[in-house]
Amino acid sequence: MQTANQPGTTHEAIAPTGGKTEMDRRDFVKELGAMGLAKWAGIGAMEQAAATPLKQLAANKGLLFGSCLALKYFAQSAAYQRLFLTQCDIATPEVHMKWNSLSSQPGVYDFGNADKFVAFCAANHIKVRGHTLVWHDALPAWVSGQLTAENGQAMMVDHIRKVAGHFAGKLYSWDVVNEVLDPGSHRADGLRDSPWLQNVGVDYIEQAFRATAAADPNALLVWNENYLELSNGFGIAKRRAMLNLLDGLLARGVPVHGIGLEAHLRGDQASVLGDASYEAFLGELERRGMKIFITELDVQDATLPADTGARDQAVAEIYSRFLTASLRQQAVKGVVTWGLSDAFSWIAGYRPRKDALPVRPLPFDANCQPKAAYYAIAATLQSAPHRG
Ligand code: XIL
């Protein structure tokens, strides 16, 4: 056997999905070259990346890497289960811990699927990001129907006690609040005009964090938010609102430990991603003691060319640009993609292509084979500074 990790030599590689021969890899590298993708890494480095799971490249730098997961995907594809186990050391339940997944009748909770998810992760040494306790979306009909200003606080706190209490001690983190900012609500504080704001009041975020800390004192408590990564008017307004609100929360001793940046990116957003203002924002969060996680990363390809090579390259460039800037910041502790394989992505329903071609938003293709996006992610992890 030859020495691993030596540029240009053959070595025994464990391809992410297993089973790739040296010949396959050479063909793949040639193919990438023809598509203009070899730039994501020199051939030697790329072979090393192909041989090395993303969780390992991340761990080398003191970072976590993972994905969201819905258990039904494993029932559909054993290859996907293998891929997941190879690549991830942290996972987010895509649906199983949302309120409408846990409860379809007033006060009655069924933790069956969420418990299965947690047990699967525990058996495989995968950390779990609890997702999510307080959100305007994914509410069961009974909650939307019953919620009033009289019972709002009790309903929210009771839900947190039940759910965070049920999983206490088993989760790495909780997304305590989700998507609570919305410049479109035209409020001076930037808050979304959500059912929780309306029925609990402006201090619902504070109450939610305090209730979660009481129910599960060990979980890292995260404020998960979308579009902060965009350096345009919308994103900049959200950043400003978050920093103002965070200053108030922290001054009052509210236990906010981390910020989640969803990062559902678009293929045509290169010009508003990863610039100096974004890095300065991450620095502001760090200054406030926040751990930062990229929590739902994917790249919508609806506006990109039909040609697979050109499309994959544009998607890879977005991953590269965004992650390069993000990982330069020491406060960023982990990267979680919203799926691993194009076979199982919410983008197929949320942002389908007009030409009806299958979407390609994730690092692995529908057959769980690595794409240019995979190599772009691998390269950014390899060039990321080590966390202190
Ligand atoms: C999405 C899931 O991927 C879908 O399967 C589900 O139908 C809707 O929710 N922001 C979030 C995630 O915080 O929970 C959402 O997940 C995507 C947007």
Coordinates of C-alpha atoms and ligand atoms in Angstrom, one line a residue:
M1 CA 0.0 0.0 0.0
Q2 CA 1.3 3.5 -0.8
T3 CA 1.4 6.4 1.5
A4 CA -1.8 8.3 1.8
N5 CA -2.1 12.1 1.4
Q6 CA 0.8 12.3 -1.0
P7 CA -0.1 14.5 -4.0
G8 CA -0.1 12.6 -7.3
T9 CA 0.3 9.1 -5.8
T10 CA -2.3 6.4 -5.8
H11 CA -3.5 5.5 -2.4
E12 CA -6.2 3.4 -0.9
A13 CA -9.1 5.8 -0.8
I14 CA -12.4 5.4 1.0
A15 CA -14.6 7.3 -1.4
P16 CA -17.6 8.8 0.4
T17 CA -19.9 6.2 -1.0
G18 CA -17.3 3.5 -1.1
G19 CA -16.3 1.3 -4.1
K20 CA -14.5 3.8 -6.4
T21 CA -11.5 2.4 -8.1
E22 CA -8.4 4.3 -8.9
M23 CA -9.5 4.2 -12.6
D24 CA -12.9 5.7 -11.7
R25 CA -11.2 8.5 -9.8
R26 CA -8.9 9.3 -12.7
D27 CA -11.8 9.4 -15.1
F28 CA -13.7 11.6 -12.7
V29 CA -10.7 14.0 -12.4
K30 CA -10.4 14.1 -16.2
E31 CA -14.1 14.8 -16.5
L32 CA -13.9 17.6 -13.9
G33 CA -11.0 19.0 -15.9
A34 CA -13.1 19.0 -19.0
M35 CA -15.8 20.8 -17.1
G36 CA -13.3 23.4 -15.8
L37 CA -13.8 22.2 -12.3
A38 CA -10.4 20.8 -11.5
K39 CA -9.6 24.3 -10.1
W40 CA -11.4 23.3 -6.9
A41 CA -8.3 21.4 -5.9
G42 CA -5.1 20.1 -7.4
I43 CA -5.5 16.5 -8.4
G44 CA -3.6 15.1 -5.4
A45 CA -5.5 17.3 -3.0
M46 CA -8.7 16.4 -4.6
E47 CA -8.0 12.7 -4.3
Q48 CA -7.3 13.3 -0.7
A49 CA -10.6 15.2 -0.4
A50 CA -12.5 12.5 -2.1
A51 CA -10.9 10.0 0.3
T52 CA -11.8 12.1 3.3
P53 CA -15.3 12.6 4.7
L54 CA -16.4 16.2 5.2
K55 CA -16.8 15.6 9.0
Q56 CA -13.2 14.6 9.1
L57 CA -11.9 17.6 7.1
A58 CA -14.0 19.7 9.5
A59 CA -12.8 18.0 12.6
N60 CA -9.2 18.6 11.5
K61 CA -10.0 22.3 12.0
G62 CA -12.0 21.9 15.2
L63 CA -15.3 22.3 13.3
L64 CA -18.4 20.2 13.1
F65 CA -20.0 19.1 9.8
G66 CA -23.4 17.7 9.3
S67 CA -26.8 17.8 7.6
C68 CA -30.5 17.8 8.2
L69 CA -32.2 14.5 8.0
A70 CA -35.7 13.1 7.7
L71 CA -35.8 9.4 8.7
K72 CA -37.9 8.5 5.7
Y73 CA -34.9 9.0 3.4
F74 CA -33.1 6.1 5.0
A75 CA -36.1 3.8 4.3
Q76 CA -35.9 4.9 0.6
S77 CA -32.1 4.6 0.2
A78 CA -29.5 2.5 2.0
A79 CA -26.8 4.4 0.1
Y80 CA -28.1 7.6 1.6
Q81 CA -27.8 6.2 5.1
R82 CA -24.2 5.1 4.4
L83 CA -23.4 8.6 3.0
F84 CA -25.0 10.3 6.0
L85 CA -23.0 8.2 8.5
T86 CA -19.8 8.8 6.5
Q87 CA -20.1 12.5 6.2
C88 CA -21.8 13.8 9.4
D89 CA -21.0 14.3 13.0
I90 CA -23.9 16.6 13.7
A91 CA -27.5 16.4 12.5
T92 CA -30.7 18.5 12.5
P93 CA -34.1 16.8 12.3
E94 CA -35.7 18.3 9.2
V95 CA -39.2 17.9 10.5
H96 CA -39.4 15.6 13.5
M97 CA -39.1 18.2 16.3
K98 CA -41.3 20.8 14.8
W99 CA -44.5 21.5 16.7
N100 CA -46.8 20.2 14.0
S101 CA -44.8 17.0 13.8
L102 CA -45.0 16.4 17.5
S103 CA -48.6 17.3 18.2
S104 CA -51.8 17.1 16.1
Q105 CA -54.2 17.4 19.1
P106 CA -54.4 20.0 21.9
G107 CA -51.7 19.2 24.5
V108 CA -51.1 15.6 23.1
Y109 CA -47.5 15.0 22.1
D110 CA -46.1 12.0 20.2
F111 CA -42.3 11.9 20.4
G112 CA -41.9 8.6 18.5
N113 CA -40.1 9.8 15.4
A114 CA -38.1 12.5 17.2
D115 CA -37.0 9.8 19.8
K116 CA -36.0 7.5 16.9
F117 CA -33.9 10.3 15.4
V118 CA -32.2 11.0 18.7
A119 CA -31.5 7.3 19.3
F120 CA -30.1 6.8 15.8
C121 CA -27.8 9.8 16.3
A122 CA -26.7 8.7 19.8
A123 CA -25.9 5.2 18.5
N124 CA -23.7 6.7 15.8
H125 CA -22.0 9.4 17.9
I126 CA -23.8 12.2 16.0
K127 CA -24.6 15.4 17.8
V128 CA -28.2 16.6 17.5
R129 CA -29.3 20.2 16.9
G130 CA -32.8 20.5 18.3
H131 CA -35.0 22.3 15.7
T132 CA -37.1 24.3 16.6
L133 CA -39.2 25.5 19.6
V134 CA -40.7 28.8 18.7
W135 CA -41.5 29.5 15.0
H136 CA -44.3 31.2 13.2
D137 CA -44.4 28.3 10.7
A138 CA -45.1 24.6 11.2
L139 CA -47.7 25.2 13.9
P140 CA -50.5 22.6 14.3
A141 CA -54.0 23.8 13.4
W142 CA -55.0 23.6 17.0
V143 CA -52.4 26.1 18.1
S144 CA -53.2 28.6 15.4
G145 CA -56.9 28.1 16.3
Q146 CA -56.6 28.5 20.0
L147 CA -53.8 31.1 20.4
T148 CA -54.9 34.4 22.0
A149 CA -53.3 37.2 23.9
E150 CA -54.6 35.6 27.1
N151 CA -53.1 32.2 26.7
G152 CA -50.2 32.9 24.3
Q153 CA -47.5 33.0 27.0
A154 CA -48.7 29.8 28.7
M155 CA -49.0 27.9 25.4
M156 CA -45.5 28.9 24.3
V157 CA -43.9 28.2 27.7
D158 CA -45.8 24.9 28.2
H159 CA -44.6 23.7 24.7
I160 CA -41.0 24.5 25.6
R161 CA -41.2 22.8 28.9
K162 CA -42.7 19.7 27.4
V163 CA -40.4 19.4 24.4
A164 CA -37.1 20.7 25.8
G165 CA -37.8 18.8 29.0
H166 CA -38.4 15.6 27.1
F167 CA -35.0 15.8 25.4
A168 CA -33.1 17.3 28.3
G169 CA -29.5 16.3 28.4
K170 CA -29.6 14.6 25.0
L171 CA -29.2 17.5 22.6
Y172 CA -26.1 19.5 21.6
S173 CA -28.2 22.6 21.0
W174 CA -31.7 24.0 20.6
D175 CA -32.9 26.4 17.9
V176 CA -35.0 28.2 20.5
V177 CA -36.4 30.8 18.2
N178 CA -36.5 30.6 14.4
E179 CA -36.8 33.4 11.8
V180 CA -38.0 36.0 14.2
L181 CA -36.8 39.0 12.1
D182 CA -38.5 40.4 9.1
P183 CA -37.9 43.8 7.6
G184 CA -41.1 43.3 5.7
S185 CA -43.1 43.7 8.9
H186 CA -41.9 47.3 8.9
R187 CA -41.3 47.5 12.7
A188 CA -38.6 49.8 14.1
D189 CA -37.2 46.8 16.1
G190 CA -37.1 44.6 13.0
L191 CA -39.2 41.8 14.5
R192 CA -41.5 39.7 12.5
D193 CA -45.1 40.4 13.1
S194 CA -45.6 36.7 14.1
P195 CA -48.3 35.0 16.1
W196 CA -45.9 34.9 19.1
L197 CA -45.2 38.6 18.9
Q198 CA -48.9 39.3 18.7
N199 CA -50.0 37.0 21.4
V200 CA -47.1 37.0 23.9
G201 CA -45.5 40.4 23.3
V202 CA -42.1 41.8 22.4
D203 CA -40.4 39.9 25.2
Y204 CA -41.4 36.4 23.8
I205 CA -37.8 35.8 22.7
E206 CA -36.5 36.5 26.2
Q207 CA -39.1 34.2 27.7
A208 CA -38.4 31.5 25.2
F209 CA -34.7 31.4 26.0
R210 CA -35.2 31.5 29.7
A211 CA -37.8 28.7 29.6
T212 CA -35.5 26.5 27.4
A213 CA -32.5 27.1 29.7
A214 CA -34.7 26.0 32.7
A215 CA -35.9 22.9 30.9
D216 CA -32.5 21.8 29.5
P217 CA -29.6 23.6 31.2
N218 CA -27.0 21.8 29.1
A219 CA -28.1 22.6 25.6
L220 CA -26.4 25.4 23.7
L221 CA -29.2 27.9 23.1
V222 CA -29.3 29.3 19.5
W223 CA -31.2 32.0 17.7
N224 CA -31.7 30.6 14.2
E225 CA -32.3 33.2 11.5
N226 CA -32.5 33.5 7.7
Y227 CA -31.0 35.9 5.2
L228 CA -28.4 37.5 7.5
E229 CA -25.8 36.3 5.1
L230 CA -27.0 38.6 2.3
S231 CA -25.1 41.8 2.0
N232 CA -28.1 43.6 0.5
G233 CA -30.6 46.0 2.0
F234 CA -32.8 43.2 3.4
G235 CA -29.9 41.3 4.9
I236 CA -28.2 44.4 6.3
A237 CA -31.5 45.5 8.0
K238 CA -31.7 42.1 9.6
R239 CA -28.1 42.2 10.8
R240 CA -28.7 45.6 12.4
A241 CA -31.9 44.5 14.1
M242 CA -30.3 41.3 15.4
L243 CA -27.3 43.2 17.0
N244 CA -29.7 45.7 18.6
L245 CA -32.0 43.0 20.0
L246 CA -29.1 40.9 21.1
D247 CA -27.5 43.8 23.0
G248 CA -30.8 44.1 25.0
L249 CA -31.1 40.4 25.6
L250 CA -27.5 40.0 26.8
A251 CA -27.7 43.1 29.0
R252 CA -30.7 41.5 30.7
G253 CA -28.8 38.2 31.2
V254 CA -30.8 36.2 28.8
P255 CA -29.0 32.9 28.0
V256 CA -28.4 33.3 24.3
H257 CA -25.3 31.3 23.4
G258 CA -25.3 31.1 19.6
I259 CA -26.5 32.3 16.3
G260 CA -27.6 30.1 13.4
L261 CA -27.2 31.4 9.9
E262 CA -29.6 29.3 7.7
A263 CA -27.8 30.2 4.5
H264 CA -30.4 29.0 2.0
L265 CA -28.4 30.6 -0.8
R266 CA -29.2 31.2 -4.5
G267 CA -27.0 30.5 -7.5
D268 CA -27.3 34.1 -8.6
Q269 CA -26.2 35.7 -5.4
A270 CA -22.4 35.8 -5.7
S271 CA -22.4 39.6 -5.6
V272 CA -24.1 39.8 -2.2
L273 CA -22.3 37.0 -0.4
G274 CA -19.1 36.7 1.6
D275 CA -18.0 40.4 1.4
A276 CA -16.3 42.5 4.1
S277 CA -19.6 43.6 5.7
Y278 CA -20.6 40.0 6.2
E279 CA -17.3 39.2 8.0
A280 CA -17.6 42.3 10.0
F281 CA -21.1 41.2 11.1
L282 CA -19.7 37.8 12.2
G283 CA -17.1 39.7 14.1
E284 CA -19.8 41.7 15.9
L285 CA -21.5 38.5 16.9
E286 CA -18.2 37.1 18.2
R287 CA -17.6 40.3 20.2
R288 CA -20.9 39.5 21.9
G289 CA -19.7 36.0 22.8
M290 CA -21.8 34.2 20.3
K291 CA -20.9 30.8 18.8
I292 CA -22.0 30.9 15.1
F293 CA -23.3 27.9 13.1
I294 CA -24.2 27.7 9.5
T295 CA -27.4 25.7 9.9
E296 CA -29.3 25.1 6.7
L297 CA -26.8 25.5 3.8
D298 CA -27.9 24.8 0.3
V299 CA -27.8 26.6 -3.1
Q300 CA -30.9 27.0 -5.2
D301 CA -30.2 26.5 -8.9
A302 CA -33.5 27.6 -10.4
T303 CA -31.9 30.6 -12.2
L304 CA -28.7 28.7 -13.4
P305 CA -28.1 27.2 -16.8
A306 CA -29.6 23.9 -17.7
D307 CA -26.2 22.4 -18.6
T308 CA -25.2 20.2 -15.7
G309 CA -21.4 21.1 -15.7
A310 CA -22.0 24.8 -15.8
R311 CA -24.7 24.6 -13.2
D312 CA -22.7 22.5 -10.8
Q313 CA -19.8 24.9 -11.2
A314 CA -21.9 28.0 -10.4
V315 CA -23.4 26.2 -7.4
A316 CA -19.9 25.2 -6.2
E317 CA -18.7 28.8 -6.6
I318 CA -21.4 30.0 -4.3
Y319 CA -20.5 27.4 -1.7
S320 CA -16.9 28.3 -2.0
R321 CA -17.4 32.0 -1.7
F322 CA -19.7 31.8 1.2
L323 CA -17.8 29.2 3.2
T324 CA -14.4 30.8 2.6
A325 CA -15.6 34.0 4.2
S326 CA -17.6 32.3 7.0
L327 CA -14.8 29.9 8.0
R328 CA -12.2 32.7 8.3
Q329 CA -14.1 33.8 11.4
Q330 CA -13.1 31.8 14.5
A331 CA -16.6 32.2 16.0
V332 CA -18.0 29.9 13.3
K333 CA -18.0 26.4 14.9
G334 CA -19.9 24.2 12.5
V335 CA -21.5 23.8 9.1
V336 CA -24.8 22.0 8.5
T337 CA -26.2 21.6 5.1
W338 CA -29.9 21.2 4.4
G339 CA -29.5 17.7 3.0
L340 CA -26.6 15.9 1.4
S341 CA -27.8 14.3 -1.8
D342 CA -29.9 16.0 -4.6
A343 CA -32.2 13.0 -4.3
F344 CA -33.5 14.4 -0.9
S345 CA -33.8 18.2 -1.0
W346 CA -36.7 20.5 0.0
I347 CA -35.5 22.7 -2.9
A348 CA -37.2 20.3 -5.4
G349 CA -40.6 21.5 -4.0
Y350 CA -39.7 25.0 -2.7
R351 CA -37.8 26.3 -5.7
P352 CA -38.2 24.0 -8.7
R353 CA -36.7 24.9 -12.0
K354 CA -38.9 26.3 -14.8
D355 CA -37.5 23.8 -17.2
A356 CA -38.5 21.0 -14.8
L357 CA -34.9 19.5 -14.8
P358 CA -34.1 17.9 -11.4
V359 CA -32.5 20.5 -9.0
R360 CA -28.9 20.1 -7.9
P361 CA -28.5 22.2 -4.8
L362 CA -26.4 19.8 -2.6
P363 CA -22.8 18.4 -2.4
F364 CA -23.7 14.9 -3.6
D365 CA -25.7 14.0 -6.7
A366 CA -28.9 11.9 -6.7
N367 CA -26.7 8.8 -6.7
C368 CA -24.8 10.0 -3.6
Q369 CA -21.7 10.7 -5.7
P370 CA -19.6 13.8 -5.0
K371 CA -20.2 16.9 -7.2
A372 CA -18.2 20.1 -7.7
A373 CA -20.0 21.5 -4.6
Y374 CA -18.6 18.7 -2.5
Y375 CA -15.0 19.5 -3.7
A376 CA -15.7 23.2 -3.1
I377 CA -16.8 22.5 0.5
A378 CA -13.9 20.1 1.1
A379 CA -11.4 22.8 -0.2
T380 CA -12.8 25.5 2.0
L381 CA -12.6 23.2 5.0
Q382 CA -9.0 22.3 4.1
S383 CA -8.0 26.0 3.9
A384 CA -9.9 27.1 7.0
P385 CA -7.9 28.3 9.9
H386 CA -7.9 25.9 12.9
R387 CA -10.3 26.9 15.7
G388 CA -8.6 27.9 18.9
Ligands
XIL1 C1 -38.3 22.9 5.7 C2 -38.1 21.4 5.4 O1 -37.0 21.1 4.7 C3 -39.3 20.9 4.6 O2 -39.3 19.5 4.4 C4 -40.6 21.3 5.3 O3 -41.7 20.9 4.5 C5 -40.6 22.8 5.5 O4 -39.5 23.2 6.3 N1 -36.2 27.2 7.4 C6 -36.2 26.3 8.4 C7 -36.4 24.8 8.1 O5 -35.8 26.6 9.6 O6 -37.0 24.2 9.2 C8 -37.2 24.7 6.8 O7 -37.3 23.3 6.6 C9 -36.6 25.4 5.7 C10 -36.5 26.9 6.0

